[in-house]
Coordinates of C-alpha atoms (C1' of nucleotides) in Angstrom, one line a residue:
Chain D
X1 CA 4.7 186.2 -77.9
X2 CA 3.2 189.8 -78.1
X3 CA -0.5 190.3 -78.2
X4 CA -2.0 193.7 -79.1
X5 CA -5.2 194.8 -77.7
X6 CA -6.6 197.2 -80.3
X7 CA -9.4 198.2 -78.0
X8 CA -7.0 199.3 -75.1
X9 CA -6.5 202.8 -74.6
X10 CA -2.9 202.2 -74.0
X11 CA -0.7 202.9 -77.2
X12 CA 0.4 199.9 -79.1
X13 CA 4.1 200.7 -78.6
X14 CA 3.6 200.8 -74.8
X15 CA 1.8 197.4 -75.1
X16 CA 4.9 196.0 -76.7
X17 CA 7.2 197.5 -74.2
X18 CA 5.2 196.2 -71.2
X19 CA 4.8 192.8 -72.6
X20 CA 8.6 192.5 -73.5
X21 CA 9.4 193.6 -69.9
X22 CA 6.9 190.9 -68.6
X23 CA 8.6 188.2 -70.7
X24 CA 12.0 189.3 -69.2
X25 CA 10.6 189.6 -65.7
X26 CA 9.0 186.2 -66.0
X27 CA 12.2 184.6 -67.4
X28 CA 10.8 183.6 -70.8
X29 CA 13.5 185.9 -72.3
X30 CA 17.1 186.1 -71.1
X31 CA 20.1 188.0 -71.7
X32 CA 21.4 187.5 -75.2
X33 CA 18.1 185.9 -76.5
X34 CA 17.2 187.3 -79.9
X35 CA 14.0 189.0 -80.4
X36 CA 11.8 189.4 -83.5
X37 CA 13.2 192.0 -86.1
X38 CA 11.2 195.1 -86.3
X39 CA 9.7 194.1 -89.7
X40 CA 8.8 190.4 -88.5
X41 CA 6.9 191.6 -85.4
X42 CA 5.2 194.3 -87.5
X43 CA 4.1 191.7 -90.0
X44 CA 3.0 189.5 -87.1
X45 CA 1.0 192.0 -85.3
X46 CA -0.3 193.6 -88.5
X47 CA 1.0 197.1 -87.5
X48 CA 3.5 199.3 -89.2
X49 CA 7.3 198.8 -88.6
X50 CA 7.4 202.4 -87.2
X51 CA 5.5 201.6 -84.2
X52 CA 7.5 198.4 -83.4
X53 CA 10.7 200.6 -84.0
X54 CA 9.3 203.2 -81.5
X55 CA 8.9 200.5 -78.9
X56 CA 12.2 198.9 -79.5
X57 CA 13.9 202.3 -79.3
X58 CA 12.4 203.0 -75.9
X59 CA 13.3 199.4 -74.6
X60 CA 16.8 200.1 -75.8
X61 CA 16.9 203.4 -73.9
X62 CA 15.8 201.6 -70.8
X63 CA 18.6 198.9 -71.3
X64 CA 16.2 196.1 -71.7
X65 CA 17.4 195.2 -75.2
X66 CA 20.2 196.1 -77.3
X67 CA 20.6 196.0 -81.3
X68 CA 23.6 195.0 -83.3
X69 CA 23.4 196.7 -86.7
X70 CA 22.7 194.5 -89.5
X71 CA 22.3 191.6 -87.1
X72 CA 19.2 192.1 -85.0
X73 CA 17.9 192.8 -81.8
X74 CA 18.6 191.1 -78.5
X75 CA 17.9 191.0 -74.8
X76 CA 20.6 193.1 -73.2
X77 CA 23.5 191.5 -71.4
X78 CA 23.8 193.9 -68.6
X79 CA 20.0 193.9 -68.0
X80 CA 19.6 194.8 -64.4
X81 CA 16.8 194.5 -61.8
X82 CA 18.2 197.1 -59.6
X83 CA 15.9 199.9 -58.0
X84 CA 15.9 203.0 -59.8
X85 CA 14.6 205.6 -57.3
X86 CA 13.4 207.9 -60.1
X87 CA 11.2 205.2 -61.7
X88 CA 10.0 203.9 -58.4
X89 CA 8.9 207.5 -57.7
X90 CA 7.0 207.6 -61.0
X91 CA 5.2 204.4 -60.0
X92 CA 4.4 205.9 -56.5
X93 CA 2.8 208.9 -58.1
X94 CA 0.5 206.6 -60.3
X95 CA -0.2 204.4 -57.3
X96 CA -1.5 207.3 -55.2
X97 CA -4.3 207.8 -57.9
X98 CA -5.3 204.4 -57.7
X99 CA -5.1 203.9 -53.9
X100 CA -7.6 206.9 -53.7
X101 CA -9.8 205.3 -56.3
X102 CA -9.9 202.0 -54.3
X103 CA -10.6 204.0 -51.0
X104 CA -13.5 205.7 -52.8
X105 CA -14.7 202.3 -53.4
X106 CA -14.7 201.4 -49.7
X107 CA -11.6 199.4 -49.4
X108 CA -9.5 200.1 -46.3
X109 CA -5.8 199.6 -46.2
X110 CA -5.7 195.9 -45.7
X111 CA -8.3 195.2 -48.3
X112 CA -6.2 197.2 -50.7
X113 CA -3.1 195.3 -49.7
X114 CA -5.0 192.1 -50.2
X115 CA -6.0 193.3 -53.7
X116 CA -2.4 194.1 -54.4
X117 CA -1.2 190.7 -53.4
X118 CA -3.9 189.1 -55.4
X119 CA -3.1 191.2 -58.5
X120 CA 0.6 190.3 -58.0
X121 CA -0.3 186.6 -58.0
X122 CA -2.3 187.0 -61.2
X123 CA 0.9 188.4 -63.0
X124 CA 2.4 184.9 -62.5
X125 CA 5.9 186.3 -62.0
Chain X
X1 CA -8.5 223.8 -52.4
X2 CA -7.6 222.4 -55.8
X3 CA -4.1 222.7 -57.1
X4 CA -3.3 222.3 -60.8
X5 CA 0.0 221.0 -62.2
X6 CA 0.0 222.2 -65.7
X7 CA 3.1 220.2 -66.5
X8 CA 1.6 216.9 -65.2
X9 CA 0.9 214.4 -68.0
X10 CA -2.5 214.0 -66.3
X11 CA -5.3 216.1 -67.9
X12 CA -6.4 219.1 -65.8
X13 CA -10.0 217.8 -65.6
X14 CA -8.7 214.4 -64.3
X15 CA -6.7 216.4 -61.6
X16 CA -9.8 218.3 -60.5
X17 CA -11.7 215.1 -60.4
X18 CA -9.1 213.3 -58.4
X19 CA -8.4 216.1 -55.7
X20 CA -12.3 216.6 -55.4
X21 CA -12.6 212.9 -54.6
X22 CA -9.7 213.1 -52.2
X23 CA -11.3 215.8 -50.3
X24 CA -14.5 213.8 -50.0
X25 CA -12.5 210.6 -49.1
X26 CA -10.7 212.6 -46.4
X27 CA -13.9 214.2 -45.0
X28 CA -13.0 217.7 -45.9
X29 CA -16.3 217.7 -48.0
X30 CA -19.4 216.0 -46.9
X31 CA -22.7 215.4 -48.5
X32 CA -24.5 218.7 -49.0
X33 CA -21.4 220.9 -48.9
X34 CA -21.4 223.6 -51.7
X35 CA -18.5 223.5 -54.1
X36 CA -17.5 226.4 -56.3
X37 CA -19.3 227.3 -59.5
X38 CA -17.6 226.2 -62.8
X39 CA -17.1 229.9 -63.5
X40 CA -15.4 230.6 -60.1
X41 CA -13.3 227.6 -60.1
X42 CA -12.1 228.4 -63.6
X43 CA -11.2 231.9 -62.5
X44 CA -9.4 230.7 -59.3
X45 CA -7.4 228.1 -61.2
X46 CA -6.9 230.2 -64.3
X47 CA -8.1 227.6 -66.6
X48 CA -11.0 227.7 -69.1
X49 CA -14.4 227.1 -67.8
X50 CA -14.9 224.1 -70.3
X51 CA -12.2 222.2 -68.4
X52 CA -14.0 222.7 -65.1
X53 CA -17.3 221.9 -66.7
X54 CA -15.9 218.6 -68.0
X55 CA -14.6 217.7 -64.6
X56 CA -18.0 218.5 -63.0
X57 CA -20.0 216.5 -65.5
X58 CA -17.7 213.6 -64.8
X59 CA -18.1 213.9 -61.2
X60 CA -21.8 214.1 -61.5
X61 CA -21.9 211.1 -63.4
X62 CA -20.1 209.4 -60.7
X63 CA -22.6 210.5 -58.3
X64 CA -19.9 212.5 -56.4
X65 CA -21.6 215.9 -56.8
X66 CA -25.0 217.1 -58.0
X67 CA -26.0 220.3 -59.5
X68 CA -29.2 221.9 -58.4
X69 CA -30.4 224.4 -61.0
X70 CA -30.3 227.9 -59.6
X71 CA -28.8 226.8 -56.4
X72 CA -25.5 225.6 -57.3
X73 CA -23.3 222.5 -57.1
X74 CA -23.1 220.4 -54.1
X75 CA -21.4 217.1 -52.8
X76 CA -24.0 214.4 -53.5
X77 CA -26.4 213.3 -50.8
X78 CA -26.4 209.6 -51.9
X79 CA -22.6 209.6 -52.2
X80 CA -21.5 206.0 -51.8
X81 CA -18.2 204.4 -50.7
X82 CA -19.5 201.0 -51.9
X83 CA -17.4 198.7 -54.1
X84 CA -18.0 199.0 -57.8
X85 CA -16.5 195.8 -59.4
X86 CA -16.1 197.6 -62.8
X87 CA -14.0 200.2 -61.4
X88 CA -12.0 198.0 -59.2
X89 CA -11.1 195.9 -62.3
X90 CA -10.0 199.1 -64.1
X91 CA -7.7 199.9 -61.1
X92 CA -6.4 196.3 -61.2
X93 CA -5.5 196.6 -64.9
X94 CA -3.4 199.6 -64.1
X95 CA -2.1 198.1 -61.1
X96 CA -0.7 195.2 -63.1
X97 CA 1.5 197.6 -65.1
X98 CA 2.8 199.2 -62.0
X99 CA 3.5 196.0 -60.2
X100 CA 5.4 194.7 -63.3
X101 CA 7.5 197.8 -63.3
X102 CA 8.3 197.4 -59.6
X103 CA 9.2 193.8 -60.2
X104 CA 11.6 195.0 -63.0
X105 CA 13.1 197.4 -60.4
X106 CA 14.0 194.4 -58.1
X107 CA 11.1 194.6 -55.6
X108 CA 9.7 191.3 -54.5
X109 CA 6.0 190.9 -53.4
X110 CA 6.7 191.9 -49.7
X111 CA 8.6 195.1 -50.7
X112 CA 6.0 195.9 -53.1
X113 CA 3.3 195.7 -50.4
X114 CA 5.5 197.8 -48.1
X115 CA 5.7 200.4 -50.8
X116 CA 1.9 200.3 -51.2
X117 CA 1.4 200.7 -47.4
X118 CA 3.8 203.6 -47.3
X119 CA 2.2 205.2 -50.2
X120 CA -1.1 204.7 -48.6
X121 CA -0.1 206.4 -45.5
X122 CA 1.2 209.4 -47.4
X123 CA -2.2 210.0 -48.7
X124 CA -3.2 210.9 -45.2
X125 CA -6.7 209.5 -45.6
Chain K
X1 CA 45.3 193.5 -82.7
X2 CA 41.9 194.8 -83.7
X3 CA 38.9 194.5 -81.2
X4 CA 35.4 194.7 -82.4
X5 CA 32.6 196.1 -80.3
X6 CA 29.5 194.8 -82.1
X7 CA 27.2 196.8 -79.9
X8 CA 28.8 199.9 -80.6
X9 CA 26.9 202.4 -82.6
X10 CA 30.2 202.9 -84.7
X11 CA 30.1 200.7 -87.9
X12 CA 32.6 197.8 -87.7
X13 CA 34.4 198.9 -90.7
X14 CA 35.0 202.2 -89.1
X15 CA 36.3 200.6 -86.0
X16 CA 38.8 198.7 -88.0
X17 CA 39.9 201.9 -89.8
X18 CA 40.4 203.8 -86.6
X19 CA 42.2 201.0 -84.7
X20 CA 44.6 200.6 -87.7
X21 CA 45.3 204.2 -87.7
X22 CA 45.8 204.1 -84.1
X23 CA 48.6 201.4 -84.4
X24 CA 50.2 203.5 -87.0
X25 CA 50.0 206.6 -84.9
X26 CA 51.4 204.8 -81.9
X27 CA 54.2 203.2 -83.9
X28 CA 53.1 199.7 -83.6
X29 CA 52.9 199.5 -87.3
X30 CA 55.4 201.1 -89.5
X31 CA 55.7 201.7 -93.3
X32 CA 56.1 198.2 -95.2
X33 CA 54.8 196.2 -92.3
X34 CA 52.4 193.4 -93.5
X35 CA 48.9 193.4 -92.3
X36 CA 46.5 190.4 -92.3
X37 CA 44.6 189.5 -95.4
X38 CA 41.0 190.4 -95.7
X39 CA 40.1 186.8 -95.3
X40 CA 42.3 186.3 -92.3
X41 CA 41.1 189.4 -90.4
X42 CA 37.4 188.4 -91.3
X43 CA 38.1 185.0 -89.8
X44 CA 39.9 186.4 -86.8
X45 CA 37.2 188.9 -86.0
X46 CA 34.3 186.6 -87.0
X47 CA 32.8 189.1 -89.4
X48 CA 32.0 189.0 -93.0
X49 CA 35.0 189.6 -95.4
X50 CA 33.0 192.3 -97.2
X51 CA 33.2 194.2 -93.9
X52 CA 36.9 194.1 -93.8
X53 CA 37.3 194.8 -97.4
X54 CA 35.3 198.1 -97.0
X55 CA 37.7 199.1 -94.3
X56 CA 40.8 198.2 -96.3
X57 CA 39.5 200.1 -99.2
X58 CA 38.9 203.2 -97.3
X59 CA 42.5 202.8 -95.6
X60 CA 44.0 202.5 -99.1
X61 CA 42.1 205.6 -100.3
X62 CA 43.5 207.4 -97.3
X63 CA 47.1 206.3 -98.2
X64 CA 47.3 204.4 -95.0
X65 CA 47.7 201.0 -96.5
X66 CA 48.6 199.6 -100.0
X67 CA 47.9 196.3 -101.6
X68 CA 50.4 194.6 -103.8
X69 CA 48.8 192.1 -106.0
X70 CA 50.0 188.6 -105.2
X71 CA 52.0 189.9 -102.3
X72 CA 49.5 191.2 -99.6
X73 CA 48.7 194.3 -97.8
X74 CA 51.2 196.6 -96.1
X75 CA 51.3 199.9 -94.3
X76 CA 51.9 202.4 -97.0
X77 CA 55.4 203.6 -97.7
X78 CA 54.6 207.2 -98.4
X79 CA 52.3 207.4 -95.4
X80 CA 52.0 211.0 -94.2
X81 CA 51.1 212.7 -91.0
X82 CA 50.8 216.1 -92.6
X83 CA 47.8 218.3 -91.9
X84 CA 44.9 217.9 -94.4
X85 CA 42.8 221.0 -94.0
X86 CA 39.7 219.2 -95.3
X87 CA 39.9 216.5 -92.7
X88 CA 40.7 219.0 -89.9
X89 CA 37.6 220.8 -90.7
X90 CA 35.6 217.7 -90.6
X91 CA 36.8 217.0 -87.1
X92 CA 36.1 220.7 -86.1
X93 CA 32.6 220.3 -87.1
X94 CA 32.2 217.2 -85.0
X95 CA 34.2 218.9 -82.2
X96 CA 31.5 221.7 -82.0
X97 CA 28.7 219.4 -81.3
X98 CA 30.8 218.0 -78.5
X99 CA 31.9 221.1 -77.1
X100 CA 28.4 222.4 -76.9
X101 CA 27.4 219.2 -75.2
X102 CA 30.1 219.8 -72.6
X103 CA 29.0 223.3 -72.2
X104 CA 25.6 222.1 -71.5
X105 CA 27.0 219.9 -68.8
X106 CA 28.5 223.0 -67.1
X107 CA 32.1 222.8 -68.1
X108 CA 33.8 226.1 -69.1
X109 CA 36.6 226.5 -71.6
X110 CA 39.4 225.5 -69.2
X111 CA 37.7 222.6 -67.9
X112 CA 36.9 221.6 -71.5
X113 CA 40.6 221.8 -72.3
X114 CA 41.6 219.8 -69.2
X115 CA 39.2 217.1 -70.3
X116 CA 40.7 217.3 -73.7
X117 CA 44.2 216.9 -72.4
X118 CA 43.1 214.1 -70.1
X119 CA 41.5 212.3 -73.1
X120 CA 44.5 212.8 -75.2
X121 CA 46.7 211.1 -72.4
X122 CA 44.4 208.2 -72.2
X123 CA 45.2 207.6 -75.9
X124 CA 48.5 206.7 -75.0
X125 CA 50.2 208.0 -78.0
Chain Z
X1 CA 15.9 230.4 -85.4
X2 CA 16.7 226.8 -86.5
X3 CA 18.4 225.9 -89.8
X4 CA 18.5 222.7 -91.5
X5 CA 21.1 221.5 -93.5
X6 CA 19.7 219.0 -95.9
X7 CA 23.2 218.0 -97.1
X8 CA 24.6 217.1 -93.6
X9 CA 24.8 213.6 -92.7
X10 CA 23.3 214.3 -89.4
X11 CA 19.6 213.5 -89.1
X12 CA 17.4 216.4 -89.2
X13 CA 15.9 215.8 -85.7
X14 CA 19.4 215.8 -84.4
X15 CA 20.2 219.1 -86.0
X16 CA 17.1 220.6 -84.3
X17 CA 18.1 219.2 -80.9
X18 CA 21.6 220.6 -81.2
X19 CA 20.5 224.0 -82.3
X20 CA 18.0 224.1 -79.6
X21 CA 20.4 223.4 -77.0
X22 CA 22.9 226.0 -78.5
X23 CA 20.2 228.7 -78.2
X24 CA 19.8 227.8 -74.6
X25 CA 23.5 227.5 -73.9
X26 CA 24.0 230.9 -75.5
X27 CA 21.2 232.5 -73.6
X28 CA 19.0 233.3 -76.6
X29 CA 16.4 231.1 -75.0
X30 CA 15.7 231.0 -71.2
X31 CA 13.5 229.0 -68.7
X32 CA 10.0 229.5 -69.6
X33 CA 10.3 231.0 -73.1
X34 CA 7.9 229.5 -75.6
X35 CA 9.3 227.6 -78.6
X36 CA 7.5 227.1 -81.9
X37 CA 4.8 224.5 -81.9
X38 CA 5.5 221.2 -83.8
X39 CA 3.4 222.2 -86.7
X40 CA 4.9 225.7 -87.1
X41 CA 8.4 224.6 -87.0
X42 CA 7.7 221.8 -89.5
X43 CA 6.1 224.4 -91.7
X44 CA 8.9 226.8 -91.3
X45 CA 11.6 224.2 -91.9
X46 CA 9.5 222.5 -94.7
X47 CA 9.7 219.2 -93.0
X48 CA 7.1 216.9 -91.7
X49 CA 5.8 217.4 -88.1
X50 CA 6.8 213.8 -87.1
X51 CA 10.4 214.8 -87.5
X52 CA 10.0 218.0 -85.3
X53 CA 8.1 216.0 -82.8
X54 CA 10.9 213.4 -82.5
X55 CA 13.3 216.2 -81.8
X56 CA 11.0 217.7 -79.2
X57 CA 10.5 214.3 -77.6
X58 CA 14.2 213.8 -77.1
X59 CA 14.6 217.4 -75.8
X60 CA 11.9 216.7 -73.3
X61 CA 13.7 213.5 -72.2
X62 CA 16.7 215.5 -71.6
X63 CA 14.8 218.1 -69.7
X64 CA 15.7 220.9 -71.9
X65 CA 12.0 221.6 -72.9
X66 CA 8.7 220.8 -71.3
X67 CA 5.3 220.6 -72.9
X68 CA 2.1 221.7 -71.5
X69 CA -0.8 219.8 -73.2
X70 CA -2.9 222.1 -75.4
X71 CA -0.8 225.1 -74.6
X72 CA 2.5 224.6 -76.3
X73 CA 6.1 223.9 -75.6
X74 CA 8.5 225.9 -73.4
X75 CA 12.1 225.8 -72.2
X76 CA 12.2 223.9 -69.0
X77 CA 12.1 225.7 -65.6
X78 CA 14.5 223.4 -64.0
X79 CA 17.0 223.3 -66.9
X80 CA 20.3 222.5 -65.5
X81 CA 23.8 222.8 -66.6
X82 CA 25.1 220.2 -64.1
X83 CA 27.7 217.8 -65.1
X84 CA 26.2 214.3 -66.1
X85 CA 29.0 211.9 -65.7
X86 CA 27.4 209.5 -68.2
X87 CA 27.0 212.1 -70.9
X88 CA 30.7 213.3 -70.5
X89 CA 31.9 209.8 -70.8
X90 CA 29.9 209.7 -74.1
X91 CA 31.6 212.8 -75.3
X92 CA 35.0 211.6 -74.2
X93 CA 34.5 208.4 -76.4
X94 CA 33.7 210.4 -79.5
X95 CA 36.4 212.8 -78.5
X96 CA 39.0 209.9 -78.6
X97 CA 38.2 209.1 -82.3
X98 CA 38.7 213.0 -83.2
X99 CA 42.0 213.4 -81.1
X100 CA 43.4 210.3 -83.0
X101 CA 42.3 211.8 -86.4
X102 CA 44.0 215.1 -85.5
X103 CA 47.1 213.1 -84.3
X104 CA 47.1 211.5 -87.9
X105 CA 47.0 214.9 -89.3
X106 CA 50.3 215.7 -87.5
X107 CA 49.0 217.8 -84.7
X108 CA 50.6 217.4 -81.3
X109 CA 48.8 217.8 -77.9
X110 CA 49.3 221.5 -77.7
X111 CA 48.3 222.2 -81.3
X112 CA 45.1 220.2 -80.6
X113 CA 44.3 222.2 -77.6
X114 CA 44.8 225.3 -79.6
X115 CA 42.3 224.0 -82.2
X116 CA 39.9 223.1 -79.4
X117 CA 40.1 226.6 -77.7
X118 CA 39.7 228.2 -81.5
X119 CA 36.7 226.0 -82.1
X120 CA 35.2 226.8 -78.7
X121 CA 35.5 230.5 -79.5
X122 CA 33.8 229.9 -82.8
X123 CA 30.8 228.6 -81.0
X124 CA 30.4 232.0 -79.7
X125 CA 29.0 230.9 -76.3
Chain I
dG1 C1' 18.7 190.6 -94.3
dT2 C1' 18.9 194.3 -90.4
dG3 C1' 17.5 199.1 -88.0
dG4 C1' 17.3 204.3 -88.6
dT5 C1' 15.4 208.0 -90.7
dC6 C1' 11.9 210.6 -93.2
dT7 C1' 7.8 211.7 -95.8
dA8 C1' 2.7 212.6 -96.1
dG9 C1' -1.4 212.3 -94.1
dA10 C1' -4.7 210.8 -90.6
dC11 C1' -7.3 210.6 -86.0
dC12 C1' -7.5 211.6 -81.2
dA13 C1' -7.4 214.0 -76.5
dC14 C1' -6.9 218.3 -74.3
dG15 C1' -7.8 223.1 -73.6
Chain R
dG1 C1' -5.0 225.7 -81.4
dT2 C1' -1.7 221.9 -79.1
dG3 C1' 1.1 217.4 -79.0
dG4 C1' 0.6 212.2 -79.2
dT5 C1' 0.0 208.2 -82.0
dC6 C1' -0.4 205.5 -86.0
dT7 C1' -0.4 204.2 -91.0
dA8 C1' 1.9 203.0 -95.5
dG9 C1' 5.6 203.5 -97.8
dA10 C1' 10.1 205.0 -99.1
dC11 C1' 15.3 205.5 -98.9
dC12 C1' 19.8 204.6 -96.7
dA13 C1' 23.8 202.5 -94.3
dC14 C1' 25.5 198.5 -92.5
dT15 C1' 26.5 193.2 -92.4

DNA sequence: GTGGTCTAGACCACG
DNA sequence: GTGGTCTAGACCACT
């Protein structure tokens, strides 16, 4: 369900966060669904529980999952897909760097949009 | 000409690289134009020369600038705006994370494209 | 009579203790009134008997309830509402954290008192 | 500057967070002031750097401090004392438990308010 | 069984 | 020097 790319420069806990969100966005995981325990996922991915716990803590902070003491961890009930202006601004900032990089590679606005649409499709959402 | 945000999570040397490329993309800087020496820019930005040197080394590696011993540093003559498939792939990988994040914020494909165009315009290229 | 919020960060057995005390403070329950058996409450709340037993043990230790072998569990006869300096000190310690947090949110002493009175009213005691 | 109570049931990283906020609320620390590095504080308090790092991460999330890579950590510039409705609600929830506990100890509303004012004064803010 | 906390120590990028 | 990440393993409270 979650795959770690050890070669990636992206921290493992961020890879977990991103893939968990992906499964939620795609509909593979829905409100109330149980997700693996910290220990189980750590065993599966052959990483330490602390790293999984860090990812889960962040996902809980973002209201993607919620934990019930002694029971386990679940996809949040009130999970929302509403726009958070602050988060969108963060994305825009990162986007600017990437658009500039594409421009430096000779792509104009329409070609960039084409690339974005193409990339969006590849996500398979 | 270059502005550093010390608090940014983006390394200073990357900020220099990005802004230098931005000036080139925008046309503020053209092939053959002189750019400040490592020492001068370090003084101006109140950072250590090593950081500037690191940025310049990377810019030279990417054929954006070239150093002529005894003369100084200049925007490269053979600077190209041709597509580099490898770099575009890198951008696409980063893009995927951002598109997912936007999707989690409730934006659909067309809204995302709108945001991209908006962001592109803000670059002022 | 007792409602459990599984998602709360407060342990279930503490939720039981607190709500039982609330009913006593409010007068819903009085000395000698019978309260559900461990097993019945566990069934009602769909939790394990051990959790209820833990709550009852603590309530008995605090002289809020008493168990009569073979008869059942009852609100204590000698239940007291007298000040226990040790417990009040405990509360004060927790209070300090909360007052600091309110101060960090810009509330001054009078505004804090106003919030406290408001919160007290909401208890409905 | 920070004192750890090993006997407290409150996690060490929370003690650090709370005391750091206290120093800011009291005015001992102001915007831009440097705070000890993760390693230095860990040495001083004889705890592991990870625990200090966790406290600092949370303080940064709450906009109390900000870190500049390679430079150190500082009290945030834009630190605000504005009311955050969500945080105040959290406090109110905790407050309810404490007010009930005080009520069980025989204190009425005015006595509770007196205790709150007394506790506020002890904070020395 | 569950997650939360902490330790002791390592490696890395950045400046 | 700085903070960020990760490992390996421990202890604890809760269910």
